Coordinates of C-alpha atoms and ligand atoms in Angstrom, one line a residue:
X1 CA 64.9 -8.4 113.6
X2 CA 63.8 -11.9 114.8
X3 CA 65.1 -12.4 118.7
X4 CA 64.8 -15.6 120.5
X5 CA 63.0 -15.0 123.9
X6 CA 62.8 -17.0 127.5
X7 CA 59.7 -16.4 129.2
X8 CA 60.2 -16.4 133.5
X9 CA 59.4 -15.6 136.6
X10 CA 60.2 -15.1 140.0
X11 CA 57.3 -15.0 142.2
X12 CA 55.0 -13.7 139.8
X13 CA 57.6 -11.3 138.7
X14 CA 57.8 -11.9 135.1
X15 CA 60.9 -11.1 132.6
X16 CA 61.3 -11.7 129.3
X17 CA 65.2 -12.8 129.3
X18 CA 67.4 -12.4 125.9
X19 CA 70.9 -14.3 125.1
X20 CA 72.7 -11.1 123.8
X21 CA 75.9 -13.3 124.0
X22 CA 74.5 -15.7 120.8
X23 CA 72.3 -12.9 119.4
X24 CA 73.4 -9.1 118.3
X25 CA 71.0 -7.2 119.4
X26 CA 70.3 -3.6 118.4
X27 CA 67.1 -2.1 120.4
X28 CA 66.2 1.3 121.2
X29 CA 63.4 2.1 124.3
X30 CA 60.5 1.7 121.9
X31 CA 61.4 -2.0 121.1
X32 CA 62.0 -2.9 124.7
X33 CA 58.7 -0.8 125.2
X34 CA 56.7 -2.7 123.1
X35 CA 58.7 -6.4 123.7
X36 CA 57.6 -5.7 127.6
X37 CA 53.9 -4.7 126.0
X38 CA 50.8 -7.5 127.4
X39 CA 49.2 -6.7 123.8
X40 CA 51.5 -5.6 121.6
X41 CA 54.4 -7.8 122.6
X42 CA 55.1 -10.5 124.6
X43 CA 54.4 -8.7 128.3
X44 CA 56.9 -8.5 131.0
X45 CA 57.8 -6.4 134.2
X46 CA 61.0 -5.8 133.1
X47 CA 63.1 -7.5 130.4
X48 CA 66.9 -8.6 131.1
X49 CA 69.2 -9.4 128.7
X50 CA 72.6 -11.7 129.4
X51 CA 76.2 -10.1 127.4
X52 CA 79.5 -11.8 128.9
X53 CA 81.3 -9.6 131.0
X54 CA 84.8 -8.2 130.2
X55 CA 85.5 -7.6 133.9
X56 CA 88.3 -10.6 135.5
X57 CA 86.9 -12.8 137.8
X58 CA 82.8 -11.7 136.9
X59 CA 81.6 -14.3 134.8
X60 CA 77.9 -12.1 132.9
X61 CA 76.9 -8.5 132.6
X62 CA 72.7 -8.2 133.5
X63 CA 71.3 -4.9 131.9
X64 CA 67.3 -4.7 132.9
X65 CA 65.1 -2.3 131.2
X66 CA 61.9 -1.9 133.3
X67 CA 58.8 -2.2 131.2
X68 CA 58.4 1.8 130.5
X69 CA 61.5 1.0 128.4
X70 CA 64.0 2.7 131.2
X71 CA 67.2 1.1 131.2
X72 CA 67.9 0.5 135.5
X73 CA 70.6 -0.6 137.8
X74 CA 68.9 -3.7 139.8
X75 CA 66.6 -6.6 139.8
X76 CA 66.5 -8.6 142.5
X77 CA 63.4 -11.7 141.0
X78 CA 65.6 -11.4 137.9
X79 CA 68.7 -11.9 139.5
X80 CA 67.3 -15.5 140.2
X81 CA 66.0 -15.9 136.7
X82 CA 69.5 -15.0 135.2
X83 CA 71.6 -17.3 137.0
X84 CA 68.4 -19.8 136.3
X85 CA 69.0 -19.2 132.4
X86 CA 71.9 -19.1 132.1
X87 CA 72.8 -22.5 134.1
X88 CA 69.7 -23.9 131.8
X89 CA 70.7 -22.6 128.6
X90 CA 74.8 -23.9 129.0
X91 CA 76.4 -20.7 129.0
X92 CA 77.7 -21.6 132.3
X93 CA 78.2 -25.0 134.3
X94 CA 78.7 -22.9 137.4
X95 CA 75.8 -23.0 140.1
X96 CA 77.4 -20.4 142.0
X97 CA 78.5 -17.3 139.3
X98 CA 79.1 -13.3 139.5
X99 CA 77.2 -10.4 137.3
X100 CA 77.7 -7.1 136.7
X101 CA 75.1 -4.9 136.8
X102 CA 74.8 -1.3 136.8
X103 CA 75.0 -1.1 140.3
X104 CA 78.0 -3.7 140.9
X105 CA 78.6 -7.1 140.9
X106 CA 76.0 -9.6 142.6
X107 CA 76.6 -13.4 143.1
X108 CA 73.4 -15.6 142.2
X109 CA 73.6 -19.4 143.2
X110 CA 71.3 -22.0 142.0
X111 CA 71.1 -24.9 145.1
X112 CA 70.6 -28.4 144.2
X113 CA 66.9 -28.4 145.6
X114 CA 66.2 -25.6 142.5
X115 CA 66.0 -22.3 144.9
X116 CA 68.1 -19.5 144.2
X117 CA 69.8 -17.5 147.1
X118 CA 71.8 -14.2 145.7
X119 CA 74.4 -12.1 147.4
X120 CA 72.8 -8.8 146.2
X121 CA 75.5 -6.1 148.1
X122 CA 74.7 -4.3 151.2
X123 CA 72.6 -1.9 150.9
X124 CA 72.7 2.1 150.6
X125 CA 71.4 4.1 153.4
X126 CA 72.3 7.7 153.1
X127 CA 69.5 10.2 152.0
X128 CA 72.1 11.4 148.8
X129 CA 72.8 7.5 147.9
X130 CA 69.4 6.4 147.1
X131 CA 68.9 9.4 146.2
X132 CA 66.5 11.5 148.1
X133 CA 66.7 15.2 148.8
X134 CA 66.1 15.1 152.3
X135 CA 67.0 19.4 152.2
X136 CA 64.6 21.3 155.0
X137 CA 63.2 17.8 155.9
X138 CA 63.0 17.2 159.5
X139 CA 63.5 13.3 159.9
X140 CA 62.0 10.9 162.7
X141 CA 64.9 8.7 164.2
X142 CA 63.4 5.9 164.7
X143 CA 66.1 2.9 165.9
X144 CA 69.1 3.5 163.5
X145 CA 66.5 4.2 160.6
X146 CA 65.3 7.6 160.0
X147 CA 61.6 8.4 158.9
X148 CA 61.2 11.2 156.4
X149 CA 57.6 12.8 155.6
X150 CA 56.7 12.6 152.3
X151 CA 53.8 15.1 151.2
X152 CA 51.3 13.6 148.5
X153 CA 48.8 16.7 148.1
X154 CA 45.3 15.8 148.8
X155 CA 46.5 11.9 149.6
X156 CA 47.8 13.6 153.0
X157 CA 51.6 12.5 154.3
X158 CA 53.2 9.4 154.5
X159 CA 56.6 8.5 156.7
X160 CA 59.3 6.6 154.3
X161 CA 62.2 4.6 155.0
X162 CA 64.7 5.0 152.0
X163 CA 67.1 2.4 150.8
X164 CA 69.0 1.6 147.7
X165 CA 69.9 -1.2 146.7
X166 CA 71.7 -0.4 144.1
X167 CA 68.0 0.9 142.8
X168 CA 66.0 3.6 144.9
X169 CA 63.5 2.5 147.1
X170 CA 60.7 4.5 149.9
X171 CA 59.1 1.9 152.4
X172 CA 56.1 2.8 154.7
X173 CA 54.6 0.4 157.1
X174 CA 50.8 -0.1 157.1
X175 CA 47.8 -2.0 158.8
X176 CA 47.2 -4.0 156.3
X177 CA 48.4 -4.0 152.8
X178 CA 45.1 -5.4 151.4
X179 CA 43.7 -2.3 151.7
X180 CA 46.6 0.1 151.2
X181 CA 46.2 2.5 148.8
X182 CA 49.2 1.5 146.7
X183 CA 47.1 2.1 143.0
X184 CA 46.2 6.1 144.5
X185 CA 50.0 6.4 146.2
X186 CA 52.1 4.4 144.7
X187 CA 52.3 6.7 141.4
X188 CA 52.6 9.9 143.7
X189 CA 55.7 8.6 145.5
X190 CA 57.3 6.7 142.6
X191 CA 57.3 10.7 140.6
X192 CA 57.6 12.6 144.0
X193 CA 60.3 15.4 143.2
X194 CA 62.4 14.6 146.1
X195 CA 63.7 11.5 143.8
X196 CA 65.3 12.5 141.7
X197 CA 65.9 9.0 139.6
X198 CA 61.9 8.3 140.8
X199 CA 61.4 5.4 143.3
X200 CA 59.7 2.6 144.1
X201 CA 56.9 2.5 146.7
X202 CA 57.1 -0.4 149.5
X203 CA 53.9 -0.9 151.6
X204 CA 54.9 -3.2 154.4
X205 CA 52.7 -4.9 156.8
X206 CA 54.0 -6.9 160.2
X207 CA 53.1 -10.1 160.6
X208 CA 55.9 -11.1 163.4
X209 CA 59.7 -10.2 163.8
X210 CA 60.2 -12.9 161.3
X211 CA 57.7 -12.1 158.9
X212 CA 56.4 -9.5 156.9
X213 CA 53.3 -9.2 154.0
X214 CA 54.6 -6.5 151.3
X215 CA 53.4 -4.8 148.2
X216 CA 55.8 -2.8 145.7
X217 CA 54.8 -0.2 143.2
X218 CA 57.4 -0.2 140.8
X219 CA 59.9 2.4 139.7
X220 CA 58.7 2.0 135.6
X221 CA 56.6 -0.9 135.8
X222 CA 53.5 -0.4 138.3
X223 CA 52.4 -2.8 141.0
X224 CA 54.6 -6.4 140.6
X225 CA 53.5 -9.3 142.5
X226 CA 56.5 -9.2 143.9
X227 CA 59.7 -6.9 144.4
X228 CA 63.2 -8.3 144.8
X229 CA 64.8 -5.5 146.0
X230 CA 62.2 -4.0 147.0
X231 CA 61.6 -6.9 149.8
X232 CA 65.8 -6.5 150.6
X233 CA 65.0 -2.8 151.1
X234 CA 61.7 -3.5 153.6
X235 CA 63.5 -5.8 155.5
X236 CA 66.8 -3.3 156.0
X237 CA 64.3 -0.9 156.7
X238 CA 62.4 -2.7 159.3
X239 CA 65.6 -4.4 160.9
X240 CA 66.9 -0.9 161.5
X241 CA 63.8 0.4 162.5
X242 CA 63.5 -2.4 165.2
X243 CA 60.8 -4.0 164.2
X244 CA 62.1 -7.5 162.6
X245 CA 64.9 -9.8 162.8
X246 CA 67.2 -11.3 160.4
X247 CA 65.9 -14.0 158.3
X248 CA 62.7 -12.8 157.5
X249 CA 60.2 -14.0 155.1
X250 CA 58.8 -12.3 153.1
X251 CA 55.1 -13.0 151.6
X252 CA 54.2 -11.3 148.4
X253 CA 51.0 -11.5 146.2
X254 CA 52.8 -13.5 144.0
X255 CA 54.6 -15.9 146.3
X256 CA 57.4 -16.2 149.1
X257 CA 60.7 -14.8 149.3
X258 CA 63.2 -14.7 151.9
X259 CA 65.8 -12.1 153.2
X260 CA 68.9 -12.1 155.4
X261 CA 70.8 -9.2 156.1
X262 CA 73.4 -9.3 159.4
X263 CA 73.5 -5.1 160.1
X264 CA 74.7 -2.1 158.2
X265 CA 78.0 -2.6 155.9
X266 CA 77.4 -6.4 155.2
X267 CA 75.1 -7.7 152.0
X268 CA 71.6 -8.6 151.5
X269 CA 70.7 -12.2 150.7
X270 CA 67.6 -13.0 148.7
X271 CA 66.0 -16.4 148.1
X272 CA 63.4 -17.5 146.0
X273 CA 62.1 -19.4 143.3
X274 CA 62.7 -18.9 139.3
X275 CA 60.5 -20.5 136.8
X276 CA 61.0 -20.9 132.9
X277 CA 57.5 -20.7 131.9
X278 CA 58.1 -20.9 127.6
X279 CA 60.5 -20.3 124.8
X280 CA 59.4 -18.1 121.7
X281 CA 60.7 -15.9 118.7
X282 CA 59.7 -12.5 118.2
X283 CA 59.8 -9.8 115.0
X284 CA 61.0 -6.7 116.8
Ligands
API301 N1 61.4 -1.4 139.0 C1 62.8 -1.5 139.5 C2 63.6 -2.6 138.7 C3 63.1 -4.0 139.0 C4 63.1 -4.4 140.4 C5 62.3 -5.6 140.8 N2 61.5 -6.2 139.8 C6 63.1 -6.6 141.6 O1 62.8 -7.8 141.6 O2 64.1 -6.1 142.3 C7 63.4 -0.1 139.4 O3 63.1 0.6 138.6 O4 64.3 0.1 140.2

């Protein structure tokens, strides 16, 4: 079939996004496989495609396939390029509108100045939600986080914060994330059995209370230049911990993004940029 594409990003994050409202589409893992492919396809992180909800008072529904083809609950970058899109494209005149996703509804609101600030729920912190089997574990309290030791084999032990955010996510603290090993780890702790949904792999260095440098290795989709919810989950997970305070910015290798979060129970706020970078047709 020939599908109309929009090229984005958000941070370096990069989606290829699909009207599925004006469009039938009719694609099996393979296709979103090789539509997500650098050199078979067009090349994304994760693709997302926009369907009108049926749900009162939620305007869109927000599927994302990550590019392994795996369909998943959350995307925080591509929460910004929907609401970006669809704003763009005139399926909405609303600034401010509500999605469904897999995980529940998030609110995404495009500010006059172009940045994008979401409402992306409050985050899951029990073991079981994220989920991680945290059976014959013996955790580290550690503020009103809890650190639990992750074996990787030969690569030694690691201590991981886990978070969901609607999407699982395992966040360690290091020096300096320049040199962390997220290419040897990463993959080792995405597939580590006590996920049983996978995971993806947050290396978080300090700056200040205020200010953090992170890297993500992706649940389906390796290393990003930057991690939407995965920089929502390092921020819970430091706040908890202790070690920051609400709003805190966040510097990925692809560009800046900020989080606020106010303690357990209330939502996560991400803001960041989203770019339309082309338009194109594909034979899928
Ligand atoms: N790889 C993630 C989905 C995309 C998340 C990320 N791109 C974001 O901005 O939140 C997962 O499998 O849960």
């Amino acid at each position: 079939m020939k599908l109309k594409f929009t090229k984005m990003h958000g941070a370096g994050n990069d989606f290829v996004v699909i009207d599925a409202i004006n469009q039938q589409l009719d694609l099996g893992p393979e296709q979103w496989r090789r539509l997500a492919d650098r050199r078979f396809g067009v090349g994304a992180d994760q693709i997302l495609v926009v369907e009108k909800s049926g749900e009162p008072g939620v305007d869109f529904r927000y599927r994302i396939f990550n590019n392994d083809g795996g369909e998943v609950e959350q995307c925080g970058n591509g929460s910004r390029a929907f609401v970006r899109f669809v704003f763009d494209k005139g399926l909405t005149r609303e600034r401010s509108i509500r999605v469904q996703t897999m995980s529940g509804v998030i609110a995404p609101r495009l500010e006059a100045d172009g940045n994008i600030t979401v409402d992306m729920g409050a985050p899951r912190l029990e073991p079981a939600e994220v989920p991680f089997d945290s059976s014959g574990l013996a955790g580290q309290a550690q503020g009103r986080d809890t650190l639990w030791p992750l074996a990787l084999g030969a690569d030694g032990e690691v201590m991981v914060s886990v978070v969901s955010m609607g999407n699982p996510h395992a966040v360690q603290v290091v020096g300096d994330v320049d040199t962390a090993p997220v290419a040897e780890t990463g993959p080792l702790i995405e597939h580590h059995p006590r996920f049983p949904k996978r995971v993806n792999a947050g290396y978080m260095q300090l700056v200040d209370r205020h200010h953090i440098r992170l890297r993500v290795f992706e649940r389906g989709a390796g290393e990003t230049l930057a991690c939407g919810t995965g920089s929502c989950a390092a921020v819970v997970a430091g706040i908890r911990r202790g070690l920051l305070e609400s709003p805190v910015r966040v510097s990925a290798r692809g560009g800046e993004l900020s989080i606020a979060w106010a303690g357990e129970g209330e939502p996560v706020y991400l803001s960041g940029p989203a770019v339309t970078v082309f338009e194109g047709e594909i034979e899928i």
